[in-house]
Amino acid sequence: MSMICRRQFLNQVGVTGAAFAAVSSRSSGAQVQAGTSNRARVIADPARTVATLDRRLFGSFVEHIGRCIYEGIYDPGSKLSGADGFRKDVLAEVRQLGVPIIRYPGGNFVSGYNWLDGVGAKKDRPRVLNRASNSTESNQFGTDEFLAWCRAVGAEPLLAVNLGTGTPERAADLVEYCNVESGTRWSDLRRKNGAERPYNVKYWCLGNEMDGPWQLGHMPAKEYGLKARDAALQMRTVDPSIRLVACGSSEVGMPTYLEWDRQTLEECYDDVDAISLHHYFGNGPETGGDSAKFLASNLIMDRQIEEIMAVCDMVRGRKRSKKQLWLSFDEWNVWYRKNTDVDMNGQRKEAPHLVEEVYDLEDALVVGGLIISLLRHCDRVRLACLAQLVNDIAPLVTNAEGVLRQTIYYPYAWVLKYGRGNVLNLAVESDGYEVAEIGRVPYIDVAGIFEPASGSTTLLILNRDLVKGREVDIVWRESAPARVADCQVLTGPDLKAYNSFEAPNRVIPQPLEPPKAGARMTFQLPPHSYTMAYLPGK
Ligand code: AHR
């Protein structure tokens, strides 16, 4: 491929995993037991909350890349698919997970995508070159199929428009296709294509990673800001009720990090609702393979969120705007093994095996930590997408015979199952260890979610200690939950253990002995573990 890929670019500018790599030689490379106590204390007060959760915080992402769409969610030739071509096993998994919102069709793919190629009679749809991943795109799955699939799995769509090679006009046409009842060129085309009722897609991304030189149509921030503004105005003329997300920096290591966001927002602040953040974490060059550092990844996410918030609010101040933007963390995950230019090059094949990261136990612990960080910022981060959902950097993987749950599936499934209500503003006291680039990293990290209607609380607890079990006292400031109804832990002797079709249950949650209920509850957490406890109201 002549196009440079994301990882290659970041390597060239020498900032891959900048948060850790720049000073990795100064780090201890191990957890020095700095404190004396292996006991942490968490004070939980239902009256002290961060905000009420928007369930869109637990969204995901499907892209035309590798085998995500084809062989992932759509596979008409498979014995496991229905008459509509949707893989029934995948559909059942996603529906059962209860993913609230799903981003589509990219990612890098969207920046070269003509949505008109993917609608109408399937036999007439063109086979085209997917230039983002040098693959062949059959266009047999497009906007109507995605929106039908979303309905089938019970998810809301988050559509991205092409602001790379595409125009604001074509983006507004897509809004018209999706959201206008009838009587106009594009709404009538939708009806002709079989969807009589409008889809009423509410959330839209204005392009993807436009700051990246790997992006088709990449441009300077000011130019992008003007293009995003134009697109926003045209799209809102078609449907004033839509919510729009501008492209923020694609990576904290970008040379233009924060400055891109500032310049973009200077142009389009008044016309958008949110800005996007992306971040993929790894235990490769970023950390020098040091698992203690890797388990601190979510503290880097905390900082990224706070930095982007600061830029948004600075622009807001300069503009004297009444409006405060929210953040859309619409690509986040662990991804560091299958991310070279070779892994992104489909060699012109259809549904090639690309970026099929195999996730191990420590990746799942990191994903659990990242969920904690998203929760504690839920007052500003209202939408987020685990990237991606199936096959490519995903919790679910398919083969001809079925679907596999990777390790990262489990922390994601827990928060989807229990994440409702108000996120608690917990006070956490824990010993910690030093990571030079971050500072003190507490062994224990926790999120708590309280549902006022039922009085139930869910706790998600990460123990970053690689060698020692730790005790965590939860001290309830008001009425304590009467019992622990469900208490499970993800852990195991081997941080590098992973699931496969041959051994699908190597890393799965185990029951954890629940603490005795009371005003103070003491959890005994195994080393390197992620625990979920569900405490119903009385
Ligand atoms: O999610 C995989 C790719 O990572 C997406 O296409 C792109 O937006 C990001 O660089």
mmCIF file of C-alpha atoms and ligand atoms in Angstrom, residues 6 61 63 107-108 208-209 280 331 335 388 393, ligand 1:
data_model
loop_
_atom_site.group_PDB
_atom_site.id
_atom_site.type_symbol
_atom_site.label_atom_id
_atom_site.label_comp_id
_atom_site.label_asym_id
_atom_site.label_seq_id
_atom_site.Cartn_x
_atom_site.Cartn_y
_atom_site.Cartn_z
ATOM 1 C CA ARG A 6 -1.532 4.845 11.607
ATOM 2 C CA PHE A 61 -18.160 -0.100 16.394
ATOM 3 C CA GLU A 63 -16.315 -1.151 10.152
ATOM 4 C CA GLY A 107 -13.146 4.252 10.758
ATOM 5 C CA ASN A 108 -10.673 4.887 7.978
ATOM 6 C CA ASN A 208 -12.953 10.052 10.939
ATOM 7 C CA GLU A 209 -9.427 10.833 12.213
ATOM 8 C CA TYR A 280 -5.583 2.221 21.483
ATOM 9 C CA GLU A 331 -12.643 4.331 19.386
ATOM 10 C CA TRP A 335 -4.489 -3.000 20.127
ATOM 11 C CA GLN A 388 -14.492 -2.974 17.389
ATOM 12 C CA ILE A 393 -9.775 -5.975 17.359
HETATM 13 O O1 AHR B 1 -10.439 0.625 14.300
HETATM 14 C C1 AHR B 1 -9.451 0.424 13.344
HETATM 15 C C2 AHR B 1 -8.952 1.725 12.742
HETATM 16 O O2 AHR B 1 -8.256 2.450 13.723
HETATM 17 C C3 AHR B 1 -10.022 2.662 12.268
HETATM 18 O O3 AHR B 1 -10.389 2.415 10.956
HETATM 19 C C4 AHR B 1 -9.381 4.003 12.398
HETATM 20 O O4 AHR B 1 -10.308 5.018 12.671
HETATM 21 C C5 AHR B 1 -8.355 3.834 13.486
HETATM 22 O O5 AHR B 1 -7.131 4.340 13.121
#
